[in-house]
Each structure stands twice: as structure tokens, then as C-alpha cells.
Short mmCIF file of C-alpha atoms and ligand atoms in Angstrom, two decimals:
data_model
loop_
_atom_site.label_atom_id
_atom_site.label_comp_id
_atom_site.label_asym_id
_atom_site.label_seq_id
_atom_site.Cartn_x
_atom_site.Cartn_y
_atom_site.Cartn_z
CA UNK H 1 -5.86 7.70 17.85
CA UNK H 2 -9.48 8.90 17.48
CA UNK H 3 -10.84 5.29 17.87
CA UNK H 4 -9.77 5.37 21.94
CA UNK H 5 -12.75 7.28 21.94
CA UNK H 6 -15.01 4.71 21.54
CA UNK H 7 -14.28 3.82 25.04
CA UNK H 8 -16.21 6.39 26.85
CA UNK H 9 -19.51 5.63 24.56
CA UNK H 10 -20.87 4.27 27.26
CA UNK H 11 -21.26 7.85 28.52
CA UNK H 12 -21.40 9.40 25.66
CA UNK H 13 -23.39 7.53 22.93
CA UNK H 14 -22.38 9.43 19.87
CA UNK H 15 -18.97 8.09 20.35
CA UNK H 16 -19.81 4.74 19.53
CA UNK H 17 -19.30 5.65 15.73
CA UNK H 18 -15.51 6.00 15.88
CA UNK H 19 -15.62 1.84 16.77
CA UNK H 20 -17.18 1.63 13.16
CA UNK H 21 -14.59 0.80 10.06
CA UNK H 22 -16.26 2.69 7.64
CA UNK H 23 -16.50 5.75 9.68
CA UNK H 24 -13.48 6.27 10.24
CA UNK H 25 -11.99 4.73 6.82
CA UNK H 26 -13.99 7.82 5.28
CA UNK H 27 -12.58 9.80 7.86
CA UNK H 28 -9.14 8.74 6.61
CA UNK H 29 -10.23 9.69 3.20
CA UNK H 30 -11.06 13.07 3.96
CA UNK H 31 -8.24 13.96 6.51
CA UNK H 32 -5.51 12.59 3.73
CA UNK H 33 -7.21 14.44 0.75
CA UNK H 34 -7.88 17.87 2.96
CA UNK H 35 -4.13 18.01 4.30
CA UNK H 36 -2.91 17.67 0.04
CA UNK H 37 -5.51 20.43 -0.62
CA UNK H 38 -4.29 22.99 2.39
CA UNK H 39 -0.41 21.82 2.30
CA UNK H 40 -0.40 21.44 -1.24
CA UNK H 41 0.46 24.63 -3.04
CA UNK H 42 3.09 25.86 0.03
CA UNK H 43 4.38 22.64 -0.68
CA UNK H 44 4.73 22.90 -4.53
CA UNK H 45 6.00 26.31 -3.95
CA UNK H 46 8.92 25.26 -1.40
CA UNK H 47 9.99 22.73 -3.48
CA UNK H 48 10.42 25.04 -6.42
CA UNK H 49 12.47 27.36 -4.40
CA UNK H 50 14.72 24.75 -3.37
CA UNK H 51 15.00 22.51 -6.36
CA UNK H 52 15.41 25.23 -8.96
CA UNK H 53 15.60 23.46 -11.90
CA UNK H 54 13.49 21.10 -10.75
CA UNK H 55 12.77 17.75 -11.64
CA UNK H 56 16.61 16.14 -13.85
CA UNK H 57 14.95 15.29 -17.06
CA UNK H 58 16.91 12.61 -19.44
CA UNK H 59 18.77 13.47 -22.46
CA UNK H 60 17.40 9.89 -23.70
CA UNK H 61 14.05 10.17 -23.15
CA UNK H 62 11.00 11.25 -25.40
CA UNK H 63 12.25 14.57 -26.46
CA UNK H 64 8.85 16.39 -26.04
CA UNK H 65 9.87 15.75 -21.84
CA UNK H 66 12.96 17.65 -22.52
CA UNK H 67 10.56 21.15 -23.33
CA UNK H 68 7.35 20.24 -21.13
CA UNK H 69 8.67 18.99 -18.33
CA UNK H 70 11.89 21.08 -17.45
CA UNK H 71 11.58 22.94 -14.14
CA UNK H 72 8.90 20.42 -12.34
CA UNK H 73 9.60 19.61 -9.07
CA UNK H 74 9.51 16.42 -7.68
CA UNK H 75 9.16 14.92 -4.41
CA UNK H 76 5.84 15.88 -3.73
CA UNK H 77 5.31 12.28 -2.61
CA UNK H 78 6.24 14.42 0.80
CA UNK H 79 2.51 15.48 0.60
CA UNK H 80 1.33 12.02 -0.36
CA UNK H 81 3.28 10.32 2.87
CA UNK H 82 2.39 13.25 5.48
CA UNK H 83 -1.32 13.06 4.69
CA UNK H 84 -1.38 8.98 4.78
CA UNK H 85 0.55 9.44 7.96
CA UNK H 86 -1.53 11.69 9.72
CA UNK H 87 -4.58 10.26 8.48
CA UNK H 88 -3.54 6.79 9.30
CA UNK H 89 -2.34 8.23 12.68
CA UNK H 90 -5.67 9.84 13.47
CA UNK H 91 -8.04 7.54 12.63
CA UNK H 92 -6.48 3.88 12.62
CA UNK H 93 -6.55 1.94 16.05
CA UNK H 94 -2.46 1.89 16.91
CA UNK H 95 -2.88 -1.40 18.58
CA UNK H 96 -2.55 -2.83 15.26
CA UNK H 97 -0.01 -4.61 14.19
CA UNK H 98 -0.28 -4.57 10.68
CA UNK H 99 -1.45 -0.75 10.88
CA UNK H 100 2.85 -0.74 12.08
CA UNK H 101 3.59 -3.36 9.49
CA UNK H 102 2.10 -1.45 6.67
CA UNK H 103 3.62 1.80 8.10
CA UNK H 104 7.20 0.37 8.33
CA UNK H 105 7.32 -0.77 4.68
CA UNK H 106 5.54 2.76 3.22
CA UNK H 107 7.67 5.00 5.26
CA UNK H 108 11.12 3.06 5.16
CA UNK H 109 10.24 2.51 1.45
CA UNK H 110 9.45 6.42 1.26
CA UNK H 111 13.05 7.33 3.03
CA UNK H 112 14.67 5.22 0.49
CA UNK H 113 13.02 7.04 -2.76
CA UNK H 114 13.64 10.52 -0.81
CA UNK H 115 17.32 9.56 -0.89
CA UNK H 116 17.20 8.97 -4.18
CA UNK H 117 15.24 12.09 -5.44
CA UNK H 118 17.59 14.19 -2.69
CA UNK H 119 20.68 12.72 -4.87
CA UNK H 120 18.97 13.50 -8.37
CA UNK H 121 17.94 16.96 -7.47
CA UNK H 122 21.23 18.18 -5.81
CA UNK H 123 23.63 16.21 -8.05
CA UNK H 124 21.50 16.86 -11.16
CA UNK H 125 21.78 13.89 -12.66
CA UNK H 126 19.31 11.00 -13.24
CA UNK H 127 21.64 8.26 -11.01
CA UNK H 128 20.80 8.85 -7.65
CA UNK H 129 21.15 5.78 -5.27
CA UNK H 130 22.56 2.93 -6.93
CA UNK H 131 20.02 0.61 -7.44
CA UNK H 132 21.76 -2.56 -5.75
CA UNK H 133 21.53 -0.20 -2.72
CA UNK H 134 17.98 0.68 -3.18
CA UNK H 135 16.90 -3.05 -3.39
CA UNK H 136 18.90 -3.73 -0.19
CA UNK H 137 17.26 -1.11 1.65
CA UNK H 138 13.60 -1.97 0.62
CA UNK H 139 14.47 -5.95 0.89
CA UNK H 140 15.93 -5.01 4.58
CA UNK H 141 12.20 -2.85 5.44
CA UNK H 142 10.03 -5.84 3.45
CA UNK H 143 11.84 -8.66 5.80
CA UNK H 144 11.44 -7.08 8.76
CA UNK H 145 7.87 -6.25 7.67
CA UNK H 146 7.48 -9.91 6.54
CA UNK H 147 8.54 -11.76 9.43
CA UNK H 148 6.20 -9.21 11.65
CA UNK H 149 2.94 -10.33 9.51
CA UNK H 150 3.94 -13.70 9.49
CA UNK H 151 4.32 -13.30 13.29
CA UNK H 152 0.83 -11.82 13.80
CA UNK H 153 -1.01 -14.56 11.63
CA UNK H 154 -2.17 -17.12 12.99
CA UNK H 155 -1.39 -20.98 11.93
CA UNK H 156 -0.19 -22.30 8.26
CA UNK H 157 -2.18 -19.44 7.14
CA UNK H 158 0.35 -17.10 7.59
CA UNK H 159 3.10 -18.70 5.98
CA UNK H 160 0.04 -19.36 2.80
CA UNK H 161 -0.41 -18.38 -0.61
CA UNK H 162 -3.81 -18.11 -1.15
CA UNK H 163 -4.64 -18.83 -5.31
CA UNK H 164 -8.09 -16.65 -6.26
CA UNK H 165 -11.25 -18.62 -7.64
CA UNK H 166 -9.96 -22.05 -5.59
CA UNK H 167 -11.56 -21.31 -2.60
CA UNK H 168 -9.71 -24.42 -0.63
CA UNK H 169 -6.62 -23.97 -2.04
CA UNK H 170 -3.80 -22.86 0.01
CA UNK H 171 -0.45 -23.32 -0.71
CA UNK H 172 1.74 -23.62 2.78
CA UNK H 173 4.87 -22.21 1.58
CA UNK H 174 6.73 -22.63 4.79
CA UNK H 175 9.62 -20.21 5.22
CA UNK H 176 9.76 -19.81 1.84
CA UNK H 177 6.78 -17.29 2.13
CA UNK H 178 9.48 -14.72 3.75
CA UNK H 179 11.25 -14.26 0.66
CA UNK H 180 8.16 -14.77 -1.91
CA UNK H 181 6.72 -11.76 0.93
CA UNK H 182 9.86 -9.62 -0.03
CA UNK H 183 9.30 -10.09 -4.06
CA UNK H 184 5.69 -8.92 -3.84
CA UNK H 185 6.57 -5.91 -1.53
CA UNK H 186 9.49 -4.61 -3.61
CA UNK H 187 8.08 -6.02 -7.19
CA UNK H 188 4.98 -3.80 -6.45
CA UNK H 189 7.64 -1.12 -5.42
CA UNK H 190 9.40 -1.00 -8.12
CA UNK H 191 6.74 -1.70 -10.88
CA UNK H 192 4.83 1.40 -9.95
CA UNK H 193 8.48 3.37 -9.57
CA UNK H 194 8.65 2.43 -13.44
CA UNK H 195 4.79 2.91 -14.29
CA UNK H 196 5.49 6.72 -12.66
CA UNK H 197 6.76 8.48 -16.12
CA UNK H 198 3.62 10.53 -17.34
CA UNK H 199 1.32 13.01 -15.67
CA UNK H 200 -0.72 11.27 -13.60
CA UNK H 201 -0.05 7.10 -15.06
CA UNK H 202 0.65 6.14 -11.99
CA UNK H 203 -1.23 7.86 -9.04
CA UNK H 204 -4.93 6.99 -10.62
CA UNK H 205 -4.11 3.40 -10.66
CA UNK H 206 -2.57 3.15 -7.09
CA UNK H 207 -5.87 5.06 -6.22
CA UNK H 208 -8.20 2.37 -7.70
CA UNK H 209 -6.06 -0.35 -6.36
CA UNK H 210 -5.83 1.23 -2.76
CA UNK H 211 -9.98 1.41 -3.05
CA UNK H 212 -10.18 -1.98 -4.10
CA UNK H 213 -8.12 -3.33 -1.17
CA UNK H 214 -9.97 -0.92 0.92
CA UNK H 215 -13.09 -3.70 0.34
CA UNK H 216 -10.59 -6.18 0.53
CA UNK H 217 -9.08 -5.48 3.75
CA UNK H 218 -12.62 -4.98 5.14
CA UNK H 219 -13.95 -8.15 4.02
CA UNK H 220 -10.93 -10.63 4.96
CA UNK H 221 -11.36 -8.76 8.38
CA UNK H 222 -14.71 -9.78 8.86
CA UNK H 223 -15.35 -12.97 9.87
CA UNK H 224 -18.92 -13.19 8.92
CA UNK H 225 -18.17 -11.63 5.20
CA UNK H 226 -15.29 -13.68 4.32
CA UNK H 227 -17.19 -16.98 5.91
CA UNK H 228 -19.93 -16.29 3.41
CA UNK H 229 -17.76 -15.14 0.11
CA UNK H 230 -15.51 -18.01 1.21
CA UNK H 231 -12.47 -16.31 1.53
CA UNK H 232 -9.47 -16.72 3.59
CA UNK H 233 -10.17 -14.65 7.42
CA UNK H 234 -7.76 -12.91 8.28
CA UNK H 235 -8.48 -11.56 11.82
CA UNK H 236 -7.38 -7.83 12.53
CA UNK H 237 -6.77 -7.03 8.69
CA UNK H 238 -9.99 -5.08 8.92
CA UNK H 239 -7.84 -2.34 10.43
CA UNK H 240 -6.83 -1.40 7.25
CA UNK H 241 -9.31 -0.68 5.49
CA UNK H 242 -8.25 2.75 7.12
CA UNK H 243 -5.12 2.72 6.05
CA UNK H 244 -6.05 2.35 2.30
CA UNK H 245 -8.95 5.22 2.54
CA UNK H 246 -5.62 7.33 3.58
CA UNK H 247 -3.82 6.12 0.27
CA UNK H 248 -7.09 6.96 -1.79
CA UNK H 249 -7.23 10.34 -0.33
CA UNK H 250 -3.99 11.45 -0.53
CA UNK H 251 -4.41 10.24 -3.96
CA UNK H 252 -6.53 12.68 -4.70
CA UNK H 253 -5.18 15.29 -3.47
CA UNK H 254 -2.04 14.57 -5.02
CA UNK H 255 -3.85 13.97 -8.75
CA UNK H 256 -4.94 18.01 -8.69
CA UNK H 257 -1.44 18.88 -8.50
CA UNK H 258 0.12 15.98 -11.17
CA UNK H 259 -2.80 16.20 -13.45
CA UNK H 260 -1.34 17.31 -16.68
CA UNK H 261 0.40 19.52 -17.30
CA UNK H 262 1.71 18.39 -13.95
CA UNK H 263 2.78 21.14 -11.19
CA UNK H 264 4.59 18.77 -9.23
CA UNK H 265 6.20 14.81 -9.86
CA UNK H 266 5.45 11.99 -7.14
CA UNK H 267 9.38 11.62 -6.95
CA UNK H 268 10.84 8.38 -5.90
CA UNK H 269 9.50 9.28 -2.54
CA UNK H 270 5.97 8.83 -3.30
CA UNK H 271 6.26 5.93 -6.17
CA UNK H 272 8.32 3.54 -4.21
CA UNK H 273 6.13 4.04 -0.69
CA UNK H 274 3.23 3.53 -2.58
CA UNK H 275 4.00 0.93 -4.89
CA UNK H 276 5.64 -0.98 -1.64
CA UNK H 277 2.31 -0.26 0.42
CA UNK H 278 0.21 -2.22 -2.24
CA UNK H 279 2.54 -5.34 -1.68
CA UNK H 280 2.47 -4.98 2.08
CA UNK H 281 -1.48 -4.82 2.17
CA UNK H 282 -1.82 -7.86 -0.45
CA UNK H 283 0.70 -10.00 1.95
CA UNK H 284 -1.58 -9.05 5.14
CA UNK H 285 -4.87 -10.01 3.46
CA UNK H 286 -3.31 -13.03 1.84
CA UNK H 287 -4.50 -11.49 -2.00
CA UNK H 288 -1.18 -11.33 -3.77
CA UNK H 289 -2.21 -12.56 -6.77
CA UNK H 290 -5.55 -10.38 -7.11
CA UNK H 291 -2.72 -7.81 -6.60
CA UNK H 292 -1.05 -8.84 -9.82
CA UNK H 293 -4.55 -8.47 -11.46
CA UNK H 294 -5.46 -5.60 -9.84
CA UNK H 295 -2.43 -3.82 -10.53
CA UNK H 296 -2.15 -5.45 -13.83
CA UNK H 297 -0.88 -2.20 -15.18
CA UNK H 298 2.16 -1.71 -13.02
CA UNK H 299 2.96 -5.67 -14.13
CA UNK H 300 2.78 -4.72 -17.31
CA UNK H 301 4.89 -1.82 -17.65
CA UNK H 302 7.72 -3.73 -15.76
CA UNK H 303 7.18 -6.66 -18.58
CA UNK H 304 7.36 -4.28 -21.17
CA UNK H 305 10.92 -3.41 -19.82
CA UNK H 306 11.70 -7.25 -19.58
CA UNK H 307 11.08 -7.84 -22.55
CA UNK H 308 12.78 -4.66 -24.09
CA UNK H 309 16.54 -5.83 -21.69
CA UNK H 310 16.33 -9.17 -23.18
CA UNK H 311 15.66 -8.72 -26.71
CA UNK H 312 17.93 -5.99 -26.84
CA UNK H 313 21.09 -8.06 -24.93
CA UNK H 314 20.31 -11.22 -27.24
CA UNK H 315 19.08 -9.93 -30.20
CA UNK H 316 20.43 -6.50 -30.15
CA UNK H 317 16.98 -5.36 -31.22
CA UNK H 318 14.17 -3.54 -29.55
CA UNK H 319 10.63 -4.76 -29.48
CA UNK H 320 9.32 -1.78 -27.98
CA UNK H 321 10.41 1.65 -29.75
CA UNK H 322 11.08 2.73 -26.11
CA UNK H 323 9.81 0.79 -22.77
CA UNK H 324 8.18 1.43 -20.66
CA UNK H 325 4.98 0.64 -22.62
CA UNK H 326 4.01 4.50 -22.05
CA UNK H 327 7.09 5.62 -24.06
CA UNK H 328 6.51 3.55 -26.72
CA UNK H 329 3.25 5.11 -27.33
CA UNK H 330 4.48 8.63 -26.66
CA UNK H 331 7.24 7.18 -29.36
CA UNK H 332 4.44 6.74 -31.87
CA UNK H 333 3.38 10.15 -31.88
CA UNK H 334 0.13 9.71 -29.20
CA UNK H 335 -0.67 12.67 -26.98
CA UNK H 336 0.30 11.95 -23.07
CA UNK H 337 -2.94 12.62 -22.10
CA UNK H 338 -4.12 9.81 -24.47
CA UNK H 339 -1.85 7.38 -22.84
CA UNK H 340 -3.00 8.21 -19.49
CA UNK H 341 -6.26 8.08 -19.77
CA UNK H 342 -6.45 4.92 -21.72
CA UNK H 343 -4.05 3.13 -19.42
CA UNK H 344 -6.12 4.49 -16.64
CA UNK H 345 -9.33 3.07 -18.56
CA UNK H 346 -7.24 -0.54 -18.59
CA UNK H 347 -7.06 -0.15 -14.64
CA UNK H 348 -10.56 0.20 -13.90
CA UNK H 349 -11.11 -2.87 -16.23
CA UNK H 350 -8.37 -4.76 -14.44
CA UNK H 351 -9.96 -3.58 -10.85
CA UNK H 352 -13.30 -5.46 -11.61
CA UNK H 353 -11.38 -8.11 -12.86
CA UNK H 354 -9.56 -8.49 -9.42
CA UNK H 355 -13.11 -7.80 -7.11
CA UNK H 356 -14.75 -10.49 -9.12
CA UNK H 357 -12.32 -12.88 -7.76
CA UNK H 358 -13.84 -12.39 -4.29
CA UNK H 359 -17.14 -13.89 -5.70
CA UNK H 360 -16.33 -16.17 -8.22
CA UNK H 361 -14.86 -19.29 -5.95
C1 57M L 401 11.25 5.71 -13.11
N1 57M L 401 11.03 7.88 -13.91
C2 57M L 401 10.62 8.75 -14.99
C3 57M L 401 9.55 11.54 -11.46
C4 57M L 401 8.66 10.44 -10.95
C5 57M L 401 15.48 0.19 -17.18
C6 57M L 401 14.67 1.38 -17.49
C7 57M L 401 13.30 1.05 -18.00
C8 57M L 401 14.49 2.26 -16.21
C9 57M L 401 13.63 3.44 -16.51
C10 57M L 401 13.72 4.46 -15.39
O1 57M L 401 14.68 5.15 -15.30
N2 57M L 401 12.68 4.55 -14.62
C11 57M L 401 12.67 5.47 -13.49
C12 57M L 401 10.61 6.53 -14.13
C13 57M L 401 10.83 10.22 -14.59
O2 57M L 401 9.96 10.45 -13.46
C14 57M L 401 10.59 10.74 -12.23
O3 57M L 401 10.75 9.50 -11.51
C15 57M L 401 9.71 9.42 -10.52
C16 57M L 401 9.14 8.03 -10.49
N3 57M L 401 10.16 7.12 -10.15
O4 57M L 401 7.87 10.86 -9.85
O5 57M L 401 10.13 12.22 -10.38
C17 57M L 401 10.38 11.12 -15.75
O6 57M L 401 9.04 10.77 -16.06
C18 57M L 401 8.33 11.95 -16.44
N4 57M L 401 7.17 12.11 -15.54
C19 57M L 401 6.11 12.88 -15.97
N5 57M L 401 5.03 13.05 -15.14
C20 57M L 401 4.96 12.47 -13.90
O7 57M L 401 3.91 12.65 -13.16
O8 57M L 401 6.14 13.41 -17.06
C21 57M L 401 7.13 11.50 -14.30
C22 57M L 401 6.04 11.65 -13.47
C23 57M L 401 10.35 12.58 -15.35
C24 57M L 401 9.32 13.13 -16.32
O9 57M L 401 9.96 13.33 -17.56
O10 57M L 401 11.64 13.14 -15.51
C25 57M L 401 11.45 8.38 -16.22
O11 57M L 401 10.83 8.08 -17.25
O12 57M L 401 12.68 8.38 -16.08
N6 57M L 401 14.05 4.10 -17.71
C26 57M L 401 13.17 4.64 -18.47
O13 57M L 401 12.00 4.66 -18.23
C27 57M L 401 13.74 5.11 -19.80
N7 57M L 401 13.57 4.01 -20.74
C28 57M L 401 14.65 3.34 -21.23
O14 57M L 401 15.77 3.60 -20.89
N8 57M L 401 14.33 2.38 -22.15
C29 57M L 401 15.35 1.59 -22.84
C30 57M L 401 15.66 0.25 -22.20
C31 57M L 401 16.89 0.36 -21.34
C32 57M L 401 14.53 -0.28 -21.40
C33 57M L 401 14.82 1.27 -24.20
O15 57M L 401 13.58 1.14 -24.32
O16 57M L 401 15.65 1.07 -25.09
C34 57M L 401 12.99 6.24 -20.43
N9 57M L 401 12.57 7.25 -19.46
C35 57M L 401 12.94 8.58 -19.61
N10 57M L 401 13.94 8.90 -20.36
N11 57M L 401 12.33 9.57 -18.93
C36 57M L 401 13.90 6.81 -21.48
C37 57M L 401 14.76 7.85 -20.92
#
């Protein structure tokens, strides 16, 4: 909204700066990571009132979750959506299409996970939507979302799979890209849904992803940039670099509420929206495989639980003591914030791993 105001710099000079990306991508930041700080603790507070008990914890689980974690609210991915939203709202220009694109999948993705937590928290049970009607929902928002970015691109390109490191190579996938579209935007969904099970796993890693695509964005944007690092242009994807400095703030601001001994969960509401904003950003800038690297973690948590299905249907035995991965070291007796931290420490690594891809062609 605030970059219509670059069209009266010709009066007024100072102006000018809301036509600059990075201004207003760090005005993003701060809006999204300001509203979690001020709306925050009401937030926290209201949810408590009205969830009681709080968060449904599983009889199955790790037990120490039964004890620590009774009581926590969750669906304080509210906060996380409303300050992406606004900030997004505020800062992006709305004559974007894949500002809408992105918006559609995070917010119809959020709905979906709010249903979900809504059914948890009032039933008090662990069910909540069935998941066949989960995946409908999110495949319904992804195809719509698809076929729009497909729309907007321009040539073969948009029906492409770019492949990192071969800077010529691009795979025309035809129509099949719609449905290979889909997989990454509700894979990415539902890998950081999964990856969301200890204070803070998951919110650090979206927030390093989110920055690295916040380069990303800005760089496949730019004609002149991705000319000279040889990557694929994609005109207009610029735009949202904004959009990602939203994610990385209301990161933030979430992570002082979640950090352990978390205040408040994500909720489906958050994990899903942001997991299924990831996969809608890596399908507009044509990177979905330096997503899988970048968010190596979330791919590797959802393995884990593969893995554990299929061993345990055909062999009857576990591989895992518990999957995801993160139970399985709670399982042998390491501290949660141990996990975190080293699974956040495997994220950064994976994060460099993904931006040298951008030079390395
Ligand atoms: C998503 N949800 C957390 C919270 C968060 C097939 C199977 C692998 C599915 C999987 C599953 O149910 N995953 C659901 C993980 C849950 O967190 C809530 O869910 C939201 C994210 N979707 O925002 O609202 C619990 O995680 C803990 N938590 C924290 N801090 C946080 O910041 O401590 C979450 C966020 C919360 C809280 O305790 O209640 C979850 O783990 O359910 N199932 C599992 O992950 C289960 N594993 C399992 O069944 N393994 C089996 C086979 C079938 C794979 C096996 O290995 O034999 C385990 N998870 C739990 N209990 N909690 C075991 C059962």
C-alpha cells in the first residue's frame, strides 16, 4: 500500500525510497516483528482463557511432554499470519500477482490448520481434521495458486524446473509442472507441520529459509543480478522479497514467545501457512530444489517418518526409537533444548549450502 507513494516523488523527493525493495522489505521486517511484540502477550493471554487446558498433548508421545507441556496454548500462528498480513499489506506493491499468489496459499493454508487446531482444542483430542480432508483443501489452494503463477510467467519458463549448479538446464515439464507445483507447496506444508514438535524446531528454520529466499526473490527479480549470477529471471518475483522480510519478522516475534519453555505453540495454523508459503515462493522463483536444500531439515524429519511407516508395516520393527528424528533424540535421553539448537545449527549449514547454489553454476 505504502509503495503508491512513490508516485508523488516527483513532488516530494523523500518519497522516492518507498520504490526501493530493500526499504521497504526491512520495513516488512519491522512492521511483522513489532505487531508479535505489541499483540503478543494479549494474544497469549486470550488464548489461555479460551483454550483452558491448552494445547491436547498425546498419551504416546515422549512422556516428559505429558508434564512440561500441559496447559500451552496453541494457535498463536494467529500472531504469525496477522503480522505477515499486515506487513505484506503495508509495504508490498498489491499489483502483484504473486504478492496474491503467495497470499492465497499462506492464508488458505492457515484456515485449514486453524480448523484443525479449532477441532483439537474444543474436542480435546489430537484428531482434528481428517487428514484426507486437509490434503484436499491445501491441494485445492496450491492448484489454484499454481495455475495463477504459471499464468503470470512468461514462456516455457513457467511451466520449468530449473536444476541448481546447471545453469542451462531447464526441464519444460509441460502441464505436468501443475501437479509437481502442488507436491512442493503441500510437501513443504506438511514437512514443517511434522518438523513443529519442540520449542522453537521449527520457527528458526522457516526464519533462515524465509531470509534466504528473501535474497533469492530479490535476485531472480533483477534482471541485471540474475543475468550476471546466471540464473533463471523471473520478472516481478522481486516483489517478494517483501513478503519474506514479513515471514522473518513475524518469526521473530513469534520465537520470544515459543522459545523454551514455550508460552505459546505455532498450532497447525502457523506450521501449515508457513511451511506452504516456502513452497509457493520456491515455485515463483523457479528454486524448488534449493528449497529441498535449504529446508533440508523439514525433508528430513518427514524421511525420518518414511522410513519409520515402512519399516514398521514390513518389518514390524522401528528404525527410529520414535520419528520424527526430534523424538528419537528426546527418546535417547537428550535435553530439548539440545535438539533444537543443534538441528537449528544443521539449518544454518544447510542455508549456505542452498545460497552457494546461486554462485556455483
Ligand atoms: C505435528 N505436532 C506435535 C503444536 C504445534 C505419522 C506421525 C509422524 C505424525 C506425527 C504428528 O502427529 N505430527 C503432528 C506435530 C505437537 O505440536 C502441535 O502441533 C503443531 C504443529 N503441527 O504447533 O500445536 C506436540 O509437539 C510439542 N511441541 C512443543 N513445542 C512446540 O513449539 O513441545 C510443539 C510445538 C505438542 C507439544 O507436545 O503437543 C506432535 O508431536 O504431535 N506424529 C508424531 O509426531 C508422533 N510420532 C509417532 O507417532 N511416531 C510413530 C510412527 C507412527 C511414526 C513411531 O515412531 O513409532 C509423536 N508426537 C507426539 N506424540 N507428540 C509421538 C506421539
Amino acid at each position: 500500500m505504502l509503495y503508491f507513494l512513490s508516485e508523488f516523488s516527483e513532488q516530494f523527493g523523500a518519497l522516492n525510497v518507498f520504490r526501493y525493495l530493500t526499504f521497504r522489505t526491512g520495513g516488512a521486517v519491522m512492521t511483522a516483528l513489532l505487531f508479535a511484540f505489541l499483540v503478543g502477550p494479549s494474544l497469549i493471554q486470550w488464548l489461555k482463557r479460551k483454550q483452558r487446558e491448552g494445547q491436547p498433548i498425546r498419551e504416546d508421545g515422549p512422556e516428559g511432554h505429558l508434564l512440561t507441556k500441559k496447559g500451552t496454548p496453541t494457535m498463536g500462528g494467529i500472531m504469525i499470519l496477522l503480522g505477515m498480513g499486515i506487513a505484506t499489506l503495508l509495504w508490498a506493491d498489491l499489483t502483484s500477482g504473486y504478492i496474491w499468489a503467495v497470499l492465497l496459499v499462506t492464508l488458505g493454508y492457515g484456515a485449514i490448520g486453524f480448523a484443525d487446531d479449532f477441532l483439537k482444542v474444543t474436542k480435546r483430542n489430537t484428531k482434528g481434521l481428517p487428514g484426507k480432508l486437509k490434503l484436499l483443501g491445501q491441494v485445492g489452494f496450491s492448484g489454484a495458486a499454481a495455475l495463477w503463477i504459471i499464468l503470470l510467467g512468461e514462456g516455457d519458463q513457467a511451466t520449468s524446473l530449473a536444476v541448481p549448479f546447471f545453469k542451462d538446464l531447464l526441464v519444460d515439464m509441460g502441464w505436468l509442472y501443475l501437479p509437481f507445483a502442488i507436491f512442493v507447496m503441500t510437501g513443504a506444508s506438511n514437512s514443517v507441520n511434522l518438523t513443529d514438535g519442540l520449542d522453537g524446531l521449527a520457527i528458526v528454520p522457516v526464519m533462515i529459509a524465509a531470509s534466504v529466499f528473501v535474497l533469492i526473490s530479490y535476485l531472480v527479480g533483477n534482471a541485471v543480478f540474475a543475468n550476471y549470477l546466471q540464473i533463471h529471471h523471473v520478472p516481478g518475483a522481486g516483489e517478494l522479497a517483501v513478503f519474506c522480510g514479513a515471514v522473518v519478522g513475524a518469526a521473530i516475534g513469534f520465537l520470544w514467545f515459543n522459545a523454551p519453555p514455550a508460552q505459546v505453540f505455532m498450532g497447525d495454523t502457523g506450521s501449515l501457512a508457513l511451511g506452504g508459503s516456502l513452497g509457493a515462493l520456491a515455485v515463483v522463483t523457479k528454486h524448488e530444489i534449493v528449497l529441498a536444500i535449504v529446508g533440508g531439515l523439514f525433508v528430513l524429519e518427514t524421511v525420518s517418518v518414511i522410513v519409520q511407516v515402512a519399516s514398521f508395516k514390513l518389518t514390524g520393527k522401528r528404525v527410529f526409537r520414535m520419528a520424527p528424528l526430534h523424538h528419537h533424540f528426546e527418546k535417547k535421553g537428550w535435553a530439548e533444548p539440545t535438539i533444537v539448537i543443534r538441528f537449528w545449527i544443521i539449518a544454518v549449514i544447510l542455508a549456505i549450502v542452498g545460497l552457494s547454489t546461486l554462485k556455483l553454476r
